[in-house]
DNA sequence: CCCGCGCGTCAGGGTTGTGTCAAGGACGCC
DNA sequence: GGCGTCCTTGACACAACCCTGACGCGCGGG
């Protein structure tokens, strides 16, 4: 299911958006200010963001920049200002689209669909959706892991960590990068999280968790997933 | 250079676009009808398409569908019609953005930049930087060294030192420069560190550590990495 | 011939990093 | 309100890493 993050300080607009989105089977989170928005974006990993530029606590463009520092998630800007400069500034800061208020709900939804659509990975592209190892199989599209013919239950965080590692199969991923991709941009140093969750992944997926063959530790640097 | 395909039957609009785009160092092709447009799109492989919906020979939406049959190139629709239905139809057919005439050139260019930007491949993605020697292989992106088919385990400091040397393949790197790059700006004289870690690198990577062929000492000056 | 200098080698000890376990708390669900 | 799942956090043992000092060797100059 597609997850949308709506950021606006006007309750009636948020309500209208939430109702319309939920009716079309989107999963919706909402924030009323920039700080909450950045937090939610990091924690919930939305597939698309609808952002009102006029927020109470910070400049909308700064919100865009804050997001673009670590994610390429589509950002659809909503604004009451029609001036060309505003649009150019927001778009160049990293926004994907710019809609002026008052807006037609149909149009907004169509633009949302367009933004989500083009962010989708190429179907049948070069990147493998299924990664096999001698011990288990990871299906990135179906978000499923099979080991010995049986599905392995992973928690959201475990899956997220696995996903980042598998997408970088063979490459070393630094601890900082893992933390920021999974827990959000402000978590650069909490390496104990990594240790706990790497242990859980190994316990669930490695034949011998004490001597991992696929989830390899590079001391002082990071971790590496090998098939 | 970014290549743009402009499709419009109004000569003055095409002229305005071409002039503005060329001034910003885009490469521009132009078509006045749908048939020519599809042909040019296939032959020239533009990085982005600006498409007027009101064409003399075919419906603009059909042009979009024709393009989407084989390419994901960003399509920016230009139209005199403001109706919501038109927009929704074009966007759902596969357009990336929809701008109504009359439009501001600044805004259009900003939307164009946004469309091109998000079509770019992720920087630092899958492209690997690999350096090979007769004895071993260094993959700078994956932070991996392979020797005789097996991975070589390097500590952070060893890797850091190797990285600096490899990035300067063939060139002499002074002891001071090595110390400062690996241990920090305040370490200019602790040459014993270098001796210890060069020895470890040689032991792990050289066929005959006592007579190094790749990690060469230039007495009194520094070290040099040769393939 | 002896000495100083620069470099290579080795092994120990302090420091940092990692694996593991278990308990507490937040959250959603019935 | 009770229950279960999941995330966070702290404590501890152990392993890995980095620094350090000592020694040997080759070379050139006194």
Short mmCIF file of C-alpha atoms (C1' of nucleotides) in Angstrom, two decimals:
data_model
loop_
_atom_site.label_atom_id
_atom_site.label_comp_id
_atom_site.label_asym_id
_atom_site.label_seq_id
_atom_site.Cartn_x
_atom_site.Cartn_y
_atom_site.Cartn_z
CA UNK A 1 0.00 0.00 0.00
CA UNK A 2 1.22 3.46 -0.84
CA UNK A 3 2.04 5.59 2.16
CA UNK A 4 1.52 9.38 1.99
CA UNK A 5 2.79 12.01 4.39
CA UNK A 6 0.65 15.15 4.46
CA UNK A 7 2.22 18.29 5.94
CA UNK A 8 -0.05 21.29 6.44
CA UNK A 9 -1.00 23.52 9.33
CA UNK A 10 -4.56 24.14 8.17
CA UNK A 11 -6.75 21.46 9.74
CA UNK A 12 -9.49 21.59 7.13
CA UNK A 13 -7.07 21.00 4.28
CA UNK A 14 -5.45 18.12 6.13
CA UNK A 15 -8.87 16.66 6.81
CA UNK A 16 -9.94 16.94 3.19
CA UNK A 17 -6.74 15.33 2.00
CA UNK A 18 -6.78 12.55 4.55
CA UNK A 19 -10.39 11.64 3.74
CA UNK A 20 -9.82 11.62 0.01
CA UNK A 21 -6.57 9.68 0.25
CA UNK A 22 -7.92 7.07 2.63
CA UNK A 23 -10.97 6.59 0.39
CA UNK A 24 -8.52 5.68 -2.38
CA UNK A 25 -6.71 3.20 -0.16
CA UNK A 26 -3.63 5.21 0.62
CA UNK A 27 -2.06 4.94 4.03
CA UNK A 28 -1.82 8.47 5.43
CA UNK A 29 0.31 10.19 8.07
CA UNK A 30 -0.13 13.86 8.88
CA UNK A 31 2.05 16.57 10.43
CA UNK A 32 1.25 20.19 11.27
CA UNK A 33 4.77 21.59 11.39
CA UNK A 34 8.16 21.06 9.84
CA UNK A 35 9.85 19.41 12.80
CA UNK A 36 7.18 16.74 13.13
CA UNK A 37 7.25 16.30 9.37
CA UNK A 38 10.97 15.53 9.23
CA UNK A 39 10.59 13.13 12.11
CA UNK A 40 7.70 11.29 10.53
CA UNK A 41 9.42 11.17 7.16
CA UNK A 42 12.40 9.49 8.78
CA UNK A 43 10.38 7.13 10.90
CA UNK A 44 7.61 6.07 8.54
CA UNK A 45 9.35 6.21 5.16
CA UNK A 46 6.44 7.50 3.08
CA UNK A 47 6.27 6.79 -0.66
CA UNK A 48 5.28 10.39 -1.39
CA UNK A 49 5.05 13.66 0.56
CA UNK A 50 2.49 16.46 0.18
CA UNK A 51 3.98 19.60 1.68
CA UNK A 52 2.41 22.99 2.35
CA UNK A 53 5.05 25.69 2.20
CA UNK A 54 3.41 27.90 4.82
CA UNK A 55 4.33 26.17 8.06
CA UNK A 56 4.35 27.76 11.51
CA UNK A 57 7.80 26.68 12.67
CA UNK A 58 10.10 26.68 9.66
CA UNK A 59 10.42 27.69 6.04
CA UNK A 60 8.95 25.15 3.65
CA UNK A 61 12.02 25.27 1.44
CA UNK A 62 14.14 24.26 4.41
CA UNK A 63 11.88 21.27 4.94
CA UNK A 64 12.52 20.26 1.33
CA UNK A 65 16.26 20.64 1.79
CA UNK A 66 16.14 18.70 5.03
CA UNK A 67 14.42 15.83 3.27
CA UNK A 68 16.64 15.92 0.20
CA UNK A 69 19.66 15.53 2.40
CA UNK A 70 18.92 11.84 2.72
CA UNK A 71 15.99 10.75 0.58
CA UNK A 72 14.69 10.99 -2.98
CA UNK A 73 11.05 10.46 -2.01
CA UNK A 74 8.73 12.50 -4.31
CA UNK A 75 7.68 15.83 -2.77
CA UNK A 76 4.52 17.54 -3.98
CA UNK A 77 4.42 21.14 -2.84
CA UNK A 78 1.17 22.88 -1.99
CA UNK A 79 1.17 26.65 -1.67
CA UNK A 80 -1.06 29.70 -1.61
CA UNK A 81 1.63 31.75 -3.31
CA UNK A 82 1.40 31.95 -7.07
CA UNK A 83 4.59 33.87 -7.68
CA UNK A 84 7.02 32.40 -10.13
CA UNK A 85 9.99 32.90 -7.82
CA UNK A 86 8.42 30.82 -5.08
CA UNK A 87 7.82 27.99 -7.47
CA UNK A 88 11.31 28.09 -8.91
CA UNK A 89 12.86 28.16 -5.46
CA UNK A 90 10.85 25.19 -4.22
CA UNK A 91 11.41 23.14 -7.37
CA UNK A 92 15.13 23.83 -7.41
CA UNK A 93 15.36 22.93 -3.75
CA UNK A 94 14.24 19.46 -4.72
CA UNK A 95 10.44 19.49 -4.95
CA UNK A 96 8.90 17.35 -7.67
CA UNK A 97 5.74 19.30 -8.31
CA UNK A 98 4.09 22.54 -7.25
CA UNK A 99 0.33 23.04 -6.93
CA UNK A 100 -1.23 26.38 -6.02
CA UNK A 101 -4.20 26.76 -3.71
CA UNK A 102 -7.05 26.58 -4.20
CA UNK A 103 -6.49 23.30 -5.97
CA UNK A 104 -8.77 20.75 -7.53
CA UNK A 105 -8.73 17.48 -5.62
CA UNK A 106 -8.86 15.47 -8.84
CA UNK A 107 -5.83 17.25 -10.21
CA UNK A 108 -3.89 16.87 -6.99
CA UNK A 109 -4.60 13.18 -6.87
CA UNK A 110 -3.57 12.79 -10.50
CA UNK A 111 -0.28 14.58 -9.81
CA UNK A 112 0.20 12.38 -6.79
CA UNK A 113 -0.31 9.27 -8.89
CA UNK A 114 2.17 10.60 -11.44
CA UNK A 115 4.76 11.25 -8.75
CA UNK A 116 4.35 7.80 -7.23
CA UNK A 117 4.32 6.10 -10.60
CA UNK A 118 7.62 7.48 -11.80
CA UNK A 119 9.29 6.69 -8.50
CA UNK A 120 8.48 3.04 -8.98
CA UNK A 121 11.37 0.84 -9.90
CA UNK A 122 11.50 -0.26 -13.51
CA UNK A 123 9.52 -3.49 -13.82
CA UNK A 124 11.84 -6.21 -15.04
CA UNK A 125 14.78 -3.84 -14.83
CA UNK A 126 18.38 -4.74 -14.33
CA UNK A 127 18.23 -4.83 -10.56
CA UNK A 128 17.31 -8.22 -9.20
CA UNK A 129 14.17 -8.33 -7.13
CA UNK A 130 14.99 -11.77 -5.84
CA UNK A 131 18.30 -12.54 -4.19
CA UNK A 132 19.20 -16.13 -3.45
CA UNK A 133 21.80 -17.52 -1.12
CA UNK A 134 22.60 -21.12 -0.31
CA UNK A 135 20.71 -20.66 2.93
CA UNK A 136 17.70 -18.50 2.14
CA UNK A 137 15.93 -16.36 -0.47
CA UNK A 138 15.05 -12.67 -0.25
CA UNK A 139 12.26 -11.26 -2.42
CA UNK A 140 12.59 -7.49 -2.31
CA UNK A 141 9.38 -6.86 -4.25
CA UNK A 142 7.19 -9.15 -2.19
CA UNK A 143 9.02 -8.22 1.01
CA UNK A 144 9.41 -11.87 1.82
CA UNK A 145 12.18 -14.09 3.06
CA UNK A 146 12.02 -17.86 2.62
CA UNK A 147 14.31 -20.27 4.40
CA UNK A 148 14.04 -24.02 4.02
CA UNK A 149 10.67 -23.67 2.26
CA UNK A 150 9.15 -21.69 5.10
CA UNK A 151 8.52 -17.96 5.41
CA UNK A 152 10.68 -16.14 7.92
CA UNK A 153 8.93 -13.56 10.04
CA UNK A 154 10.83 -10.28 10.17
CA UNK A 155 9.88 -7.17 12.11
CA UNK A 156 9.70 -3.90 10.14
CA UNK A 157 13.10 -2.76 11.40
CA UNK A 158 14.71 -6.12 10.69
CA UNK A 159 13.33 -6.06 7.16
CA UNK A 160 14.45 -2.51 6.57
CA UNK A 161 17.97 -3.33 7.66
CA UNK A 162 18.03 -6.45 5.51
CA UNK A 163 16.76 -4.49 2.54
CA UNK A 164 19.53 -1.91 2.71
CA UNK A 165 22.17 -4.61 3.02
CA UNK A 166 20.75 -6.73 0.19
CA UNK A 167 20.44 -3.76 -2.15
CA UNK A 168 24.16 -3.32 -1.63
CA UNK A 169 25.10 -6.98 -1.96
CA UNK A 170 28.85 -7.42 -1.87
CA UNK A 171 29.48 -3.80 -0.97
CA UNK A 172 30.46 -2.56 2.43
CA UNK A 173 27.79 -0.38 4.02
CA UNK A 174 29.05 1.92 6.74
CA UNK A 175 27.45 1.88 10.16
CA UNK A 176 26.46 5.50 9.75
CA UNK A 177 24.75 4.85 6.44
CA UNK A 178 22.85 1.89 7.83
CA UNK A 179 21.70 3.83 10.87
CA UNK A 180 20.57 6.80 8.83
CA UNK A 181 18.77 4.74 6.22
CA UNK A 182 16.92 2.62 8.74
CA UNK A 183 16.45 4.85 11.76
CA UNK A 184 16.61 8.29 10.14
CA UNK A 185 19.16 11.01 9.50
CA UNK A 186 19.67 11.96 13.14
CA UNK A 187 20.81 8.47 14.16
CA UNK A 188 24.43 8.41 13.12
CA UNK A 189 26.07 7.05 16.23
CA UNK A 190 23.72 4.62 17.98
CA UNK A 191 25.72 1.61 16.89
CA UNK A 192 24.19 -0.55 19.60
CA UNK A 193 20.95 -0.63 17.60
CA UNK A 194 22.87 -2.13 14.74
CA UNK A 195 24.47 -4.76 16.92
CA UNK A 196 21.14 -5.86 18.33
CA UNK A 197 19.40 -6.06 14.97
CA UNK A 198 22.29 -7.67 13.14
CA UNK A 199 22.24 -10.34 15.82
CA UNK A 200 18.51 -10.89 15.24
CA UNK A 201 18.93 -11.11 11.48
CA UNK A 202 21.72 -13.62 11.90
CA UNK A 203 19.69 -15.67 14.35
CA UNK A 204 16.83 -15.83 11.88
CA UNK A 205 18.79 -16.32 8.68
CA UNK A 206 22.26 -17.71 9.30
CA UNK A 207 22.83 -21.44 9.56
CA UNK A 208 25.35 -20.78 12.33
CA UNK A 209 24.65 -17.35 13.86
CA UNK A 210 27.92 -17.41 15.76
CA UNK A 211 29.90 -17.73 12.53
CA UNK A 212 27.98 -15.67 9.96
CA UNK A 213 28.63 -16.35 6.28
CA UNK A 214 26.28 -13.77 4.77
CA UNK A 215 26.10 -10.89 7.22
CA UNK A 216 29.74 -10.05 7.62
CA UNK A 217 31.14 -7.60 10.13
CA UNK A 218 33.95 -5.33 9.02
CA UNK A 219 35.16 -4.12 12.41
CA UNK A 220 35.24 -0.38 12.75
CA UNK A 221 33.72 0.18 9.33
CA UNK A 222 30.37 -1.45 8.82
CA UNK A 223 28.64 -4.55 7.53
CA UNK A 224 28.53 -6.40 4.23
CA UNK A 225 25.97 -8.79 2.80
CA UNK A 226 27.39 -11.67 0.75
CA UNK A 227 25.37 -14.28 -1.11
CA UNK B 1 24.52 17.70 -22.32
CA UNK B 2 20.81 17.41 -21.68
CA UNK B 3 18.71 16.87 -24.79
CA UNK B 4 15.17 18.29 -24.94
CA UNK B 5 12.45 17.50 -27.47
CA UNK B 6 9.93 20.30 -27.90
CA UNK B 7 6.60 19.38 -29.53
CA UNK B 8 4.26 22.24 -30.40
CA UNK B 9 2.49 23.46 -33.51
CA UNK B 10 2.65 27.15 -32.62
CA UNK B 11 5.90 28.49 -34.14
CA UNK B 12 6.27 31.41 -31.73
CA UNK B 13 6.10 29.14 -28.68
CA UNK B 14 8.59 26.75 -30.18
CA UNK B 15 10.88 29.67 -30.97
CA UNK B 16 10.66 31.07 -27.47
CA UNK B 17 11.38 27.67 -25.94
CA UNK B 18 14.25 26.87 -28.26
CA UNK B 19 15.94 30.20 -27.62
CA UNK B 20 15.60 29.94 -23.86
CA UNK B 21 16.72 26.34 -23.74
CA UNK B 22 19.71 26.84 -25.99
CA UNK B 23 20.77 29.84 -23.93
CA UNK B 24 20.90 27.48 -20.96
CA UNK B 25 23.01 24.97 -22.86
CA UNK B 26 20.37 22.40 -23.57
CA UNK B 27 20.45 20.55 -26.85
CA UNK B 28 17.06 21.05 -28.51
CA UNK B 29 15.04 19.17 -31.12
CA UNK B 30 11.62 20.40 -32.23
CA UNK B 31 8.58 18.80 -33.84
CA UNK B 32 5.33 20.38 -35.02
CA UNK B 33 3.13 17.31 -35.03
CA UNK B 34 2.69 14.00 -33.26
CA UNK B 35 4.07 11.77 -35.98
CA UNK B 36 7.33 13.68 -36.25
CA UNK B 37 7.52 13.82 -32.46
CA UNK B 38 7.33 10.06 -32.01
CA UNK B 39 9.92 9.61 -34.72
CA UNK B 40 12.32 12.11 -33.18
CA UNK B 41 11.81 10.69 -29.72
CA UNK B 42 12.79 7.25 -30.97
CA UNK B 43 15.71 8.45 -33.04
CA UNK B 44 17.27 11.08 -30.79
CA UNK B 45 16.52 9.68 -27.32
CA UNK B 46 15.85 13.00 -25.57
CA UNK B 47 16.36 13.32 -21.80
CA UNK B 48 13.06 15.17 -21.42
CA UNK B 49 10.07 16.01 -23.62
CA UNK B 50 7.94 19.18 -23.64
CA UNK B 51 4.64 18.36 -25.28
CA UNK B 52 1.79 20.61 -26.33
CA UNK B 53 -1.48 18.72 -26.22
CA UNK B 54 -3.06 20.62 -29.10
CA UNK B 55 -1.44 19.04 -32.13
CA UNK B 56 -2.83 19.12 -35.68
CA UNK B 57 -2.50 15.43 -36.54
CA UNK B 58 -3.26 13.45 -33.38
CA UNK B 59 -4.50 13.72 -29.83
CA UNK B 60 -1.84 14.73 -27.34
CA UNK B 61 -2.81 11.97 -24.96
CA UNK B 62 -2.17 9.43 -27.70
CA UNK B 63 1.30 10.85 -28.13
CA UNK B 64 1.91 10.29 -24.43
CA UNK B 65 0.65 6.73 -24.65
CA UNK B 66 2.76 6.13 -27.74
CA UNK B 67 5.84 7.26 -25.88
CA UNK B 68 5.03 5.38 -22.68
CA UNK B 69 4.85 2.16 -24.63
CA UNK B 70 8.62 2.01 -24.74
CA UNK B 71 10.20 4.79 -22.70
CA UNK B 72 10.08 6.39 -19.26
CA UNK B 73 11.56 9.68 -20.42
CA UNK B 74 10.00 12.59 -18.46
CA UNK B 75 7.12 14.25 -20.32
CA UNK B 76 6.15 17.80 -19.46
CA UNK B 77 2.76 18.66 -20.89
CA UNK B 78 1.90 22.15 -22.10
CA UNK B 79 -1.73 23.01 -22.70
CA UNK B 80 -4.14 25.88 -23.15
CA UNK B 81 -6.91 23.90 -21.47
CA UNK B 82 -7.31 24.48 -17.78
CA UNK B 83 -9.95 21.89 -17.15
CA UNK B 84 -9.27 19.41 -14.41
CA UNK B 85 -10.34 16.47 -16.56
CA UNK B 86 -7.76 17.25 -19.21
CA UNK B 87 -5.02 17.37 -16.63
CA UNK B 88 -6.04 14.14 -14.98
CA UNK B 89 -6.25 12.38 -18.30
CA UNK B 90 -2.83 13.52 -19.43
CA UNK B 91 -1.17 12.75 -16.09
CA UNK B 92 -2.75 9.32 -15.87
CA UNK B 93 -1.71 8.58 -19.43
CA UNK B 94 1.86 8.94 -18.26
CA UNK B 95 2.74 12.63 -18.28
CA UNK B 96 5.04 13.83 -15.50
CA UNK B 97 3.86 17.40 -15.22
CA UNK B 98 1.20 19.68 -16.66
CA UNK B 99 1.65 23.40 -17.25
CA UNK B 100 -1.15 25.62 -18.53
CA UNK B 101 -0.65 28.42 -21.05
CA UNK B 102 0.17 31.14 -20.71
CA UNK B 103 3.12 29.98 -18.65
CA UNK B 104 6.07 31.71 -17.05
CA UNK B 105 9.33 30.72 -18.66
CA UNK B 106 11.11 30.62 -15.30
CA UNK B 107 8.57 28.23 -13.89
CA UNK B 108 8.65 26.00 -16.93
CA UNK B 109 12.43 25.81 -16.80
CA UNK B 110 12.32 24.99 -13.10
CA UNK B 111 9.84 22.20 -13.71
CA UNK B 112 12.03 20.98 -16.51
CA UNK B 113 15.04 20.89 -14.20
CA UNK B 114 13.02 19.01 -11.61
CA UNK B 115 11.93 16.44 -14.20
CA UNK B 116 15.47 15.92 -15.47
CA UNK B 117 16.93 15.79 -11.98
CA UNK B 118 14.72 13.01 -10.71
CA UNK B 119 15.36 10.94 -13.83
CA UNK B 120 19.07 10.97 -13.03
CA UNK B 121 20.56 7.79 -11.70
CA UNK B 122 21.49 7.80 -8.04
CA UNK B 123 24.92 9.30 -7.57
CA UNK B 124 27.44 6.87 -6.14
CA UNK B 125 25.16 4.02 -7.04
CA UNK B 126 26.23 0.75 -8.56
CA UNK B 127 29.22 2.06 -10.46
CA UNK B 128 32.36 0.49 -9.10
CA UNK B 129 35.85 1.87 -9.13
CA UNK B 130 38.13 -1.11 -9.51
CA UNK B 131 41.90 -1.22 -9.61
CA UNK B 132 43.57 -4.46 -10.66
CA UNK B 133 47.11 -5.68 -10.21
CA UNK B 134 48.61 -9.03 -11.19
CA UNK B 135 48.39 -10.06 -7.55
CA UNK B 136 45.13 -8.64 -6.25
CA UNK B 137 42.10 -6.45 -6.97
CA UNK B 138 40.93 -3.36 -5.10
CA UNK B 139 37.30 -2.23 -5.30
CA UNK B 140 37.19 1.28 -3.90
CA UNK B 141 33.37 1.54 -3.94
CA UNK B 142 32.69 -1.78 -2.22
CA UNK B 143 35.70 -1.34 0.05
CA UNK B 144 36.84 -4.79 -0.87
CA UNK B 145 40.15 -6.40 -1.71
CA UNK B 146 40.30 -9.79 -3.41
CA UNK B 147 43.46 -11.85 -3.67
CA UNK B 148 43.53 -15.26 -5.26
CA UNK B 149 39.74 -15.41 -5.30
CA UNK B 150 39.47 -14.78 -1.58
CA UNK B 151 38.52 -11.64 0.28
CA UNK B 152 41.30 -9.98 2.20
CA UNK B 153 40.38 -8.59 5.57
CA UNK B 154 41.70 -5.08 6.19
CA UNK B 155 41.37 -3.00 9.33
CA UNK B 156 40.02 0.55 8.99
CA UNK B 157 43.48 2.08 9.18
CA UNK B 158 44.94 -0.38 6.70
CA UNK B 159 42.10 0.31 4.31
CA UNK B 160 42.43 4.04 4.69
CA UNK B 161 46.13 3.90 3.92
CA UNK B 162 45.56 1.64 0.93
CA UNK B 163 42.88 3.96 -0.36
CA UNK B 164 45.13 7.00 -0.35
CA UNK B 165 47.90 5.11 -2.11
CA UNK B 166 45.61 3.59 -4.73
CA UNK B 167 43.96 6.91 -5.50
CA UNK B 168 47.46 8.14 -6.31
CA UNK B 169 48.54 5.09 -8.31
CA UNK B 170 51.97 5.59 -9.82
CA UNK B 171 52.57 8.82 -7.94
CA UNK B 172 54.82 9.32 -4.96
CA UNK B 173 52.93 10.16 -1.79
CA UNK B 174 55.01 11.84 0.90
CA UNK B 175 55.08 10.44 4.40
CA UNK B 176 53.65 13.64 5.76
CA UNK B 177 50.73 13.53 3.36
CA UNK B 178 49.98 9.91 4.18
CA UNK B 179 50.13 10.55 7.91
CA UNK B 180 47.88 13.57 7.70
CA UNK B 181 45.32 11.91 5.44
CA UNK B 182 45.04 8.77 7.50
CA UNK B 183 45.74 9.85 11.06
CA UNK B 184 44.73 13.51 10.89
CA UNK B 185 46.32 16.89 10.30
CA UNK B 186 48.32 16.92 13.52
CA UNK B 187 50.24 13.72 12.72
CA UNK B 188 53.06 14.83 10.44
CA UNK B 189 56.07 13.11 11.95
CA UNK B 190 55.04 9.75 13.41
CA UNK B 191 56.66 7.82 10.60
CA UNK B 192 56.78 4.68 12.69
CA UNK B 193 53.00 4.34 12.24
CA UNK B 194 53.58 4.24 8.52
CA UNK B 195 56.26 1.59 8.77
CA UNK B 196 54.03 -0.66 10.84
CA UNK B 197 50.99 -0.34 8.60
CA UNK B 198 52.90 -0.55 5.34
CA UNK B 199 54.35 -3.80 6.62
CA UNK B 200 50.86 -5.11 7.36
CA UNK B 201 49.59 -4.13 3.94
CA UNK B 202 52.53 -5.85 2.30
CA UNK B 203 52.06 -8.95 4.38
CA UNK B 204 48.41 -9.14 3.36
CA UNK B 205 48.78 -8.19 -0.29
CA UNK B 206 52.31 -8.75 -1.61
CA UNK B 207 53.36 -12.14 -2.94
CA UNK B 208 56.76 -11.63 -1.30
CA UNK B 209 56.42 -9.06 1.50
CA UNK B 210 60.18 -8.76 1.86
CA UNK B 211 60.54 -7.65 -1.77
CA UNK B 212 57.46 -5.55 -2.47
CA UNK B 213 56.45 -4.97 -6.07
CA UNK B 214 53.39 -2.78 -5.51
CA UNK B 215 54.02 -0.88 -2.30
CA UNK B 216 57.35 0.72 -3.02
CA UNK B 217 59.44 2.65 -0.53
CA UNK B 218 61.11 5.82 -1.68
CA UNK B 219 63.67 6.25 1.12
CA UNK B 220 63.45 9.54 2.90
CA UNK B 221 60.47 10.69 0.87
CA UNK B 222 57.45 8.47 0.97
CA UNK B 223 55.70 5.56 -0.69
CA UNK B 224 54.34 4.76 -4.12
CA UNK B 225 51.68 2.31 -5.25
CA UNK B 226 52.30 0.57 -8.58
CA UNK B 227 49.95 -1.84 -10.34
"C1'" DC C 1 85.87 0.04 11.74
"C1'" DC C 2 82.29 2.09 14.19
"C1'" DC C 3 78.43 4.90 14.42
"C1'" DG C 4 74.12 7.13 13.10
"C1'" DC C 5 70.13 7.00 10.35
"C1'" DG C 6 66.18 5.20 8.13
"C1'" DC C 7 63.48 1.29 7.41
"C1'" DG C 8 61.31 -3.37 8.41
"C1'" DT C 9 59.71 -6.64 11.86
"C1'" DC C 10 57.74 -8.39 16.01
"C1'" DA C 11 55.09 -8.86 20.27
"C1'" DG C 12 52.65 -7.01 24.28
"C1'" DG C 13 49.07 -4.03 26.57
"C1'" DG C 14 45.63 -0.55 26.74
"C1'" DT C 15 41.69 0.99 24.32
"C1'" DT C 16 37.94 0.60 21.47
"C1'" DG C 17 34.50 -2.07 19.12
"C1'" DT C 18 31.36 -6.06 18.89
"C1'" DG C 19 28.11 -10.02 20.29
"C1'" DT C 20 24.80 -11.34 23.53
"C1'" DC C 21 21.32 -11.29 26.91
"C1'" DA C 22 17.57 -9.51 29.48
"C1'" DA C 23 14.54 -6.09 31.24
"C1'" DG C 24 11.62 -2.02 30.57
"C1'" DG C 25 8.42 0.68 27.94
"C1'" DA C 26 5.55 2.07 23.89
"C1'" DC C 27 2.12 0.75 20.84
"C1'" DG C 28 -1.68 -1.53 18.60
"C1'" DC C 29 -5.26 -5.16 18.92
"C1'" DC C 30 -8.80 -7.91 20.77
"C1'" DG D 1 -7.94 -3.55 30.41
"C1'" DG D 2 -5.05 -7.32 29.30
"C1'" DC D 3 -2.02 -9.28 25.93
"C1'" DG D 4 1.55 -9.72 22.62
"C1'" DT D 5 4.81 -7.66 19.53
"C1'" DC D 6 8.29 -4.63 18.75
"C1'" DC D 7 11.76 -1.15 19.88
"C1'" DT D 8 15.01 0.72 23.08
"C1'" DT D 9 18.50 0.58 26.59
"C1'" DG D 10 22.04 -1.04 29.79
"C1'" DA D 11 25.46 -4.38 31.37
"C1'" DC D 12 28.97 -7.52 30.55
"C1'" DA D 13 32.46 -10.71 28.29
"C1'" DC D 14 35.22 -11.10 24.63
"C1'" DA D 15 37.58 -10.05 20.35
"C1'" DA D 16 39.80 -6.81 17.33
"C1'" DC D 17 42.43 -2.98 16.67
"C1'" DC D 18 45.88 0.69 17.44
"C1'" DC D 19 49.78 2.31 19.62
"C1'" DT D 20 54.32 1.60 21.49
"C1'" DG D 21 58.94 0.18 22.39
"C1'" DA D 22 62.68 -2.88 21.22
"C1'" DC D 23 65.58 -5.02 18.04
"C1'" DG D 24 67.90 -6.20 13.42
"C1'" DC D 25 69.46 -4.96 9.08
"C1'" DG D 26 71.64 -2.25 5.31
"C1'" DC D 27 73.91 1.80 4.00
"C1'" DG D 28 76.82 5.84 4.00
"C1'" DG D 29 79.97 8.89 6.40
"C1'" DG D 30 83.16 10.00 10.00
#
